[in-house]
């Protein structure tokens, strides 16, 4: 039951080799009780026609956000929704990013810490958050946390960038587009857009604070008009690797 709760035991592919089944058996042997249960499962390979895939998402004292729970006084369906009692990192990061957007900062960070503590390097590989398989892509939803903190939006066709940091706080945030990536730095009277690699074109820059209408680029002033939420440059500018656009704010 412990292993079923933690991730389930599912038949492996008919074409999978026995060694492949062993390679995907990621288990946390942190107590003698768990060890006994796991060994029984491993012995069962001798009686099943195909090897077994054993997925461990959470064990013992580990925390996580499960897909669905049922109150104690409610009858649980015989067949609940799929994956009801599993923790899946991709969904946990998604929930955490939504919590940030709704002002639930502490709850969001609690969700994220729970995932990272399960993958602390001792219990599991910190660079490989397992779900349906090894190096599963759904954990890339953690990128939404960066977007929630920076409030970054872009429209490449309009050459429009927008930043609205969480709680309108000063600080430094990473951002990326198809043509390049960099960081935006919010300071008391200035916002800097730095390109660390590639190039980024900007025609309109929207911010969470009022602009003065003044901006500098390549050690010179550039012309721009104030618009709702930011400023629009008379001529689109291209920021290349190592260059910085500075916009003065009130």
PDB file of C-alpha atoms in Angstrom, residues 25-189:
ATOM      1  CA  UNK A  25      13.339   1.388 -10.080  1.00  0.00           C
ATOM      2  CA  UNK A  26      14.012   4.560  -8.062  1.00  0.00           C
ATOM      3  CA  UNK A  27      13.280   3.888  -4.408  1.00  0.00           C
ATOM      4  CA  UNK A  28      14.137   5.529  -1.127  1.00  0.00           C
ATOM      5  CA  UNK A  29      15.214   2.738   1.240  1.00  0.00           C
ATOM      6  CA  UNK A  30      15.013   4.766   4.428  1.00  0.00           C
ATOM      7  CA  UNK A  31      13.517   2.215   6.815  1.00  0.00           C
ATOM      8  CA  UNK A  32      13.576  -1.527   7.286  1.00  0.00           C
ATOM      9  CA  UNK A  33       9.808  -1.688   6.764  1.00  0.00           C
ATOM     10  CA  UNK A  34      10.061  -0.023   3.360  1.00  0.00           C
ATOM     11  CA  UNK A  35      12.995  -2.245   2.473  1.00  0.00           C
ATOM     12  CA  UNK A  36      10.939  -5.394   3.152  1.00  0.00           C
ATOM     13  CA  UNK A  37       8.033  -4.184   1.043  1.00  0.00           C
ATOM     14  CA  UNK A  38      10.345  -3.197  -1.785  1.00  0.00           C
ATOM     15  CA  UNK A  39      12.155  -6.522  -1.729  1.00  0.00           C
ATOM     16  CA  UNK A  40       8.823  -8.340  -2.008  1.00  0.00           C
ATOM     17  CA  UNK A  41       8.072  -6.269  -5.108  1.00  0.00           C
ATOM     18  CA  UNK A  42      11.469  -7.050  -6.587  1.00  0.00           C
ATOM     19  CA  UNK A  43      10.957 -10.769  -5.970  1.00  0.00           C
ATOM     20  CA  UNK A  44       7.599 -10.561  -7.754  1.00  0.00           C
ATOM     21  CA  UNK A  45       9.461  -9.970 -11.021  1.00  0.00           C
ATOM     22  CA  UNK A  46      10.082 -13.718 -11.063  1.00  0.00           C
ATOM     23  CA  UNK A  47       6.321 -14.435 -11.217  1.00  0.00           C
ATOM     24  CA  UNK A  48       5.059 -11.607 -13.476  1.00  0.00           C
ATOM     25  CA  UNK A  49       5.242 -12.054 -17.272  1.00  0.00           C
ATOM     26  CA  UNK A  50       6.834  -8.597 -17.623  1.00  0.00           C
ATOM     27  CA  UNK A  51       9.056  -6.539 -15.340  1.00  0.00           C
ATOM     28  CA  UNK A  52       7.548  -3.877 -13.103  1.00  0.00           C
ATOM     29  CA  UNK A  53       8.030  -0.113 -13.098  1.00  0.00           C
ATOM     30  CA  UNK A  54       8.102   1.242  -9.546  1.00  0.00           C
ATOM     31  CA  UNK A  55       7.809   5.007  -9.133  1.00  0.00           C
ATOM     32  CA  UNK A  56       8.521   6.673  -5.811  1.00  0.00           C
ATOM     33  CA  UNK A  57       7.126  10.213  -5.493  1.00  0.00           C
ATOM     34  CA  UNK A  58       7.062  10.517  -1.697  1.00  0.00           C
ATOM     35  CA  UNK A  59       7.779   8.345   1.317  1.00  0.00           C
ATOM     36  CA  UNK A  60       7.658   8.453   5.118  1.00  0.00           C
ATOM     37  CA  UNK A  61       8.063  11.990   6.501  1.00  0.00           C
ATOM     38  CA  UNK A  62       8.293  13.683   3.091  1.00  0.00           C
ATOM     39  CA  UNK A  63       5.834  16.449   2.190  1.00  0.00           C
ATOM     40  CA  UNK A  64       4.105  17.114  -1.110  1.00  0.00           C
ATOM     41  CA  UNK A  65       0.961  18.450  -2.744  1.00  0.00           C
ATOM     42  CA  UNK A  66      -1.212  15.567  -3.920  1.00  0.00           C
ATOM     43  CA  UNK A  67      -3.494  15.735  -6.943  1.00  0.00           C
ATOM     44  CA  UNK A  68      -6.739  15.186  -5.028  1.00  0.00           C
ATOM     45  CA  UNK A  69      -7.784  14.393  -1.464  1.00  0.00           C
ATOM     46  CA  UNK A  70     -11.081  13.292   0.074  1.00  0.00           C
ATOM     47  CA  UNK A  71     -12.373  14.513   3.469  1.00  0.00           C
ATOM     48  CA  UNK A  72     -12.409  11.857   6.207  1.00  0.00           C
ATOM     49  CA  UNK A  73     -16.224  11.878   6.429  1.00  0.00           C
ATOM     50  CA  UNK A  74     -16.760  11.400   2.686  1.00  0.00           C
ATOM     51  CA  UNK A  75     -16.827   8.029   0.969  1.00  0.00           C
ATOM     52  CA  UNK A  76     -13.937   7.841  -1.449  1.00  0.00           C
ATOM     53  CA  UNK A  77     -14.937   6.508  -4.913  1.00  0.00           C
ATOM     54  CA  UNK A  78     -13.833   2.982  -5.655  1.00  0.00           C
ATOM     55  CA  UNK A  79     -12.005   4.375  -8.686  1.00  0.00           C
ATOM     56  CA  UNK A  80     -11.001   7.992  -7.862  1.00  0.00           C
ATOM     57  CA  UNK A  81      -9.746  10.479 -10.428  1.00  0.00           C
ATOM     58  CA  UNK A  82      -6.495   9.445 -12.147  1.00  0.00           C
ATOM     59  CA  UNK A  83      -3.357   9.936 -10.062  1.00  0.00           C
ATOM     60  CA  UNK A  84      -5.501  11.205  -7.151  1.00  0.00           C
ATOM     61  CA  UNK A  85      -3.074  10.377  -4.366  1.00  0.00           C
ATOM     62  CA  UNK A  86       0.206  11.096  -6.113  1.00  0.00           C
ATOM     63  CA  UNK A  87       2.524  14.064  -5.882  1.00  0.00           C
ATOM     64  CA  UNK A  88       3.696  15.246  -9.294  1.00  0.00           C
ATOM     65  CA  UNK A  89       6.282  17.995  -9.416  1.00  0.00           C
ATOM     66  CA  UNK A  90       4.961  19.592 -12.584  1.00  0.00           C
ATOM     67  CA  UNK A  91       1.552  20.159 -11.015  1.00  0.00           C
ATOM     68  CA  UNK A  92       3.070  21.210  -7.694  1.00  0.00           C
ATOM     69  CA  UNK A  93       5.067  23.982  -9.380  1.00  0.00           C
ATOM     70  CA  UNK A  94       1.964  25.036 -11.308  1.00  0.00           C
ATOM     71  CA  UNK A  95      -0.080  25.331  -8.113  1.00  0.00           C
ATOM     72  CA  UNK A  96       2.738  27.258  -6.416  1.00  0.00           C
ATOM     73  CA  UNK A  97       3.001  29.789  -9.251  1.00  0.00           C
ATOM     74  CA  UNK A  98      -0.759  30.374  -9.139  1.00  0.00           C
ATOM     75  CA  UNK A  99      -0.587  30.849  -5.376  1.00  0.00           C
ATOM     76  CA  UNK A 100       2.031  33.573  -5.868  1.00  0.00           C
ATOM     77  CA  UNK A 101      -0.261  35.401  -8.269  1.00  0.00           C
ATOM     78  CA  UNK A 102      -3.054  35.299  -5.698  1.00  0.00           C
ATOM     79  CA  UNK A 103      -0.941  36.598  -2.811  1.00  0.00           C
ATOM     80  CA  UNK A 104      -0.363  33.236  -1.133  1.00  0.00           C
ATOM     81  CA  UNK A 105       3.409  33.631  -0.882  1.00  0.00           C
ATOM     82  CA  UNK A 106       4.061  31.413   2.137  1.00  0.00           C
ATOM     83  CA  UNK A 107       1.867  28.599   0.835  1.00  0.00           C
ATOM     84  CA  UNK A 108       3.605  28.779  -2.555  1.00  0.00           C
ATOM     85  CA  UNK A 109       7.088  28.587  -1.057  1.00  0.00           C
ATOM     86  CA  UNK A 110       5.983  25.711   1.171  1.00  0.00           C
ATOM     87  CA  UNK A 111       4.964  23.736  -1.930  1.00  0.00           C
ATOM     88  CA  UNK A 112       8.259  24.462  -3.672  1.00  0.00           C
ATOM     89  CA  UNK A 113      10.375  23.619  -0.622  1.00  0.00           C
ATOM     90  CA  UNK A 114       8.569  20.296  -0.286  1.00  0.00           C
ATOM     91  CA  UNK A 115       9.583  19.317  -3.816  1.00  0.00           C
ATOM     92  CA  UNK A 116      13.171  20.454  -3.443  1.00  0.00           C
ATOM     93  CA  UNK A 117      13.544  18.711  -0.073  1.00  0.00           C
ATOM     94  CA  UNK A 118      12.479  15.455  -1.694  1.00  0.00           C
ATOM     95  CA  UNK A 119      15.231  16.019  -4.257  1.00  0.00           C
ATOM     96  CA  UNK A 120      17.916  17.282  -1.896  1.00  0.00           C
ATOM     97  CA  UNK A 121      20.714  15.128  -3.313  1.00  0.00           C
ATOM     98  CA  UNK A 122      20.558  12.602  -0.479  1.00  0.00           C
ATOM     99  CA  UNK A 123      17.048  11.254  -0.987  1.00  0.00           C
ATOM    100  CA  UNK A 124      16.949  11.684  -4.769  1.00  0.00           C
ATOM    101  CA  UNK A 125      18.898  13.202  -7.637  1.00  0.00           C
ATOM    102  CA  UNK A 126      18.369  17.020  -7.506  1.00  0.00           C
ATOM    103  CA  UNK A 127      18.769  17.244 -11.294  1.00  0.00           C
ATOM    104  CA  UNK A 128      16.212  14.603 -12.206  1.00  0.00           C
ATOM    105  CA  UNK A 129      12.670  15.040 -10.889  1.00  0.00           C
ATOM    106  CA  UNK A 130      10.955  11.800 -11.837  1.00  0.00           C
ATOM    107  CA  UNK A 131       7.330  11.556 -12.868  1.00  0.00           C
ATOM    108  CA  UNK A 132       6.187   9.157 -15.572  1.00  0.00           C
ATOM    109  CA  UNK A 133       9.843   8.648 -16.424  1.00  0.00           C
ATOM    110  CA  UNK A 134      13.375   9.840 -15.929  1.00  0.00           C
ATOM    111  CA  UNK A 135      14.136  13.513 -16.686  1.00  0.00           C
ATOM    112  CA  UNK A 136      10.423  14.119 -17.172  1.00  0.00           C
ATOM    113  CA  UNK A 137       9.651  17.446 -18.865  1.00  0.00           C
ATOM    114  CA  UNK A 138       6.653  18.509 -16.760  1.00  0.00           C
ATOM    115  CA  UNK A 139       8.911  19.889 -14.013  1.00  0.00           C
ATOM    116  CA  UNK A 140       9.779  22.668 -16.478  1.00  0.00           C
ATOM    117  CA  UNK A 141       6.548  24.252 -15.250  1.00  0.00           C
ATOM    118  CA  UNK A 142       8.790  25.558 -12.441  1.00  0.00           C
ATOM    119  CA  UNK A 143       9.708  28.302 -14.940  1.00  0.00           C
ATOM    120  CA  UNK A 144       6.283  29.807 -14.193  1.00  0.00           C
ATOM    121  CA  UNK A 145       7.667  30.794 -10.784  1.00  0.00           C
ATOM    122  CA  UNK A 146      10.132  33.145 -12.498  1.00  0.00           C
ATOM    123  CA  UNK A 147       7.316  34.682 -14.530  1.00  0.00           C
ATOM    124  CA  UNK A 148       5.182  35.124 -11.416  1.00  0.00           C
ATOM    125  CA  UNK A 149       7.985  36.931  -9.570  1.00  0.00           C
ATOM    126  CA  UNK A 150       9.073  39.161 -12.478  1.00  0.00           C
ATOM    127  CA  UNK A 151       5.653  39.705 -14.054  1.00  0.00           C
ATOM    128  CA  UNK A 152       7.350  39.341 -17.445  1.00  0.00           C
ATOM    129  CA  UNK A 153       5.275  39.394 -20.624  1.00  0.00           C
ATOM    130  CA  UNK A 154       6.374  39.983 -24.193  1.00  0.00           C
ATOM    131  CA  UNK A 155       4.920  40.444 -27.653  1.00  0.00           C
ATOM    132  CA  UNK A 156       7.743  39.829 -30.110  1.00  0.00           C
ATOM    133  CA  UNK A 157       5.664  40.981 -33.088  1.00  0.00           C
ATOM    134  CA  UNK A 158       4.976  44.375 -31.471  1.00  0.00           C
ATOM    135  CA  UNK A 159       8.479  44.429 -29.881  1.00  0.00           C
ATOM    136  CA  UNK A 160       6.773  45.058 -26.545  1.00  0.00           C
ATOM    137  CA  UNK A 161       8.208  43.998 -23.177  1.00  0.00           C
ATOM    138  CA  UNK A 162       6.379  44.267 -19.876  1.00  0.00           C
ATOM    139  CA  UNK A 163       7.621  43.793 -16.300  1.00  0.00           C
ATOM    140  CA  UNK A 164       5.528  43.956 -13.139  1.00  0.00           C
ATOM    141  CA  UNK A 165       7.423  42.372 -10.215  1.00  0.00           C
ATOM    142  CA  UNK A 166       5.506  40.633  -7.464  1.00  0.00           C
ATOM    143  CA  UNK A 167       4.544  43.161  -4.762  1.00  0.00           C
ATOM    144  CA  UNK A 168       6.198  45.862  -6.929  1.00  0.00           C
ATOM    145  CA  UNK A 169       9.490  45.119  -5.230  1.00  0.00           C
ATOM    146  CA  UNK A 170      12.936  46.330  -6.293  1.00  0.00           C
ATOM    147  CA  UNK A 171      15.353  43.597  -7.304  1.00  0.00           C
ATOM    148  CA  UNK A 172      16.812  41.638 -10.196  1.00  0.00           C
ATOM    149  CA  UNK A 173      14.958  39.088 -12.367  1.00  0.00           C
ATOM    150  CA  UNK A 174      15.908  36.829 -15.234  1.00  0.00           C
ATOM    151  CA  UNK A 175      13.929  36.897 -18.488  1.00  0.00           C
ATOM    152  CA  UNK A 176      14.283  35.136 -21.820  1.00  0.00           C
ATOM    153  CA  UNK A 177      12.981  35.397 -25.364  1.00  0.00           C
ATOM    154  CA  UNK A 178      13.646  33.467 -28.550  1.00  0.00           C
ATOM    155  CA  UNK A 179      16.391  35.856 -29.665  1.00  0.00           C
ATOM    156  CA  UNK A 180      18.213  36.262 -26.361  1.00  0.00           C
ATOM    157  CA  UNK A 181      18.048  36.446 -22.584  1.00  0.00           C
ATOM    158  CA  UNK A 182      19.028  38.846 -19.856  1.00  0.00           C
ATOM    159  CA  UNK A 183      17.978  40.426 -16.592  1.00  0.00           C
ATOM    160  CA  UNK A 184      15.838  43.361 -15.566  1.00  0.00           C
ATOM    161  CA  UNK A 185      16.976  45.372 -12.534  1.00  0.00           C
ATOM    162  CA  UNK A 186      14.491  47.516 -10.610  1.00  0.00           C
ATOM    163  CA  UNK A 187      16.069  50.282  -8.547  1.00  0.00           C
ATOM    164  CA  UNK A 188      14.737  53.322  -6.733  1.00  0.00           C
ATOM    165  CA  UNK A 189      14.782  55.758  -9.675  1.00  0.00           C
TER     166      UNK A 189
END
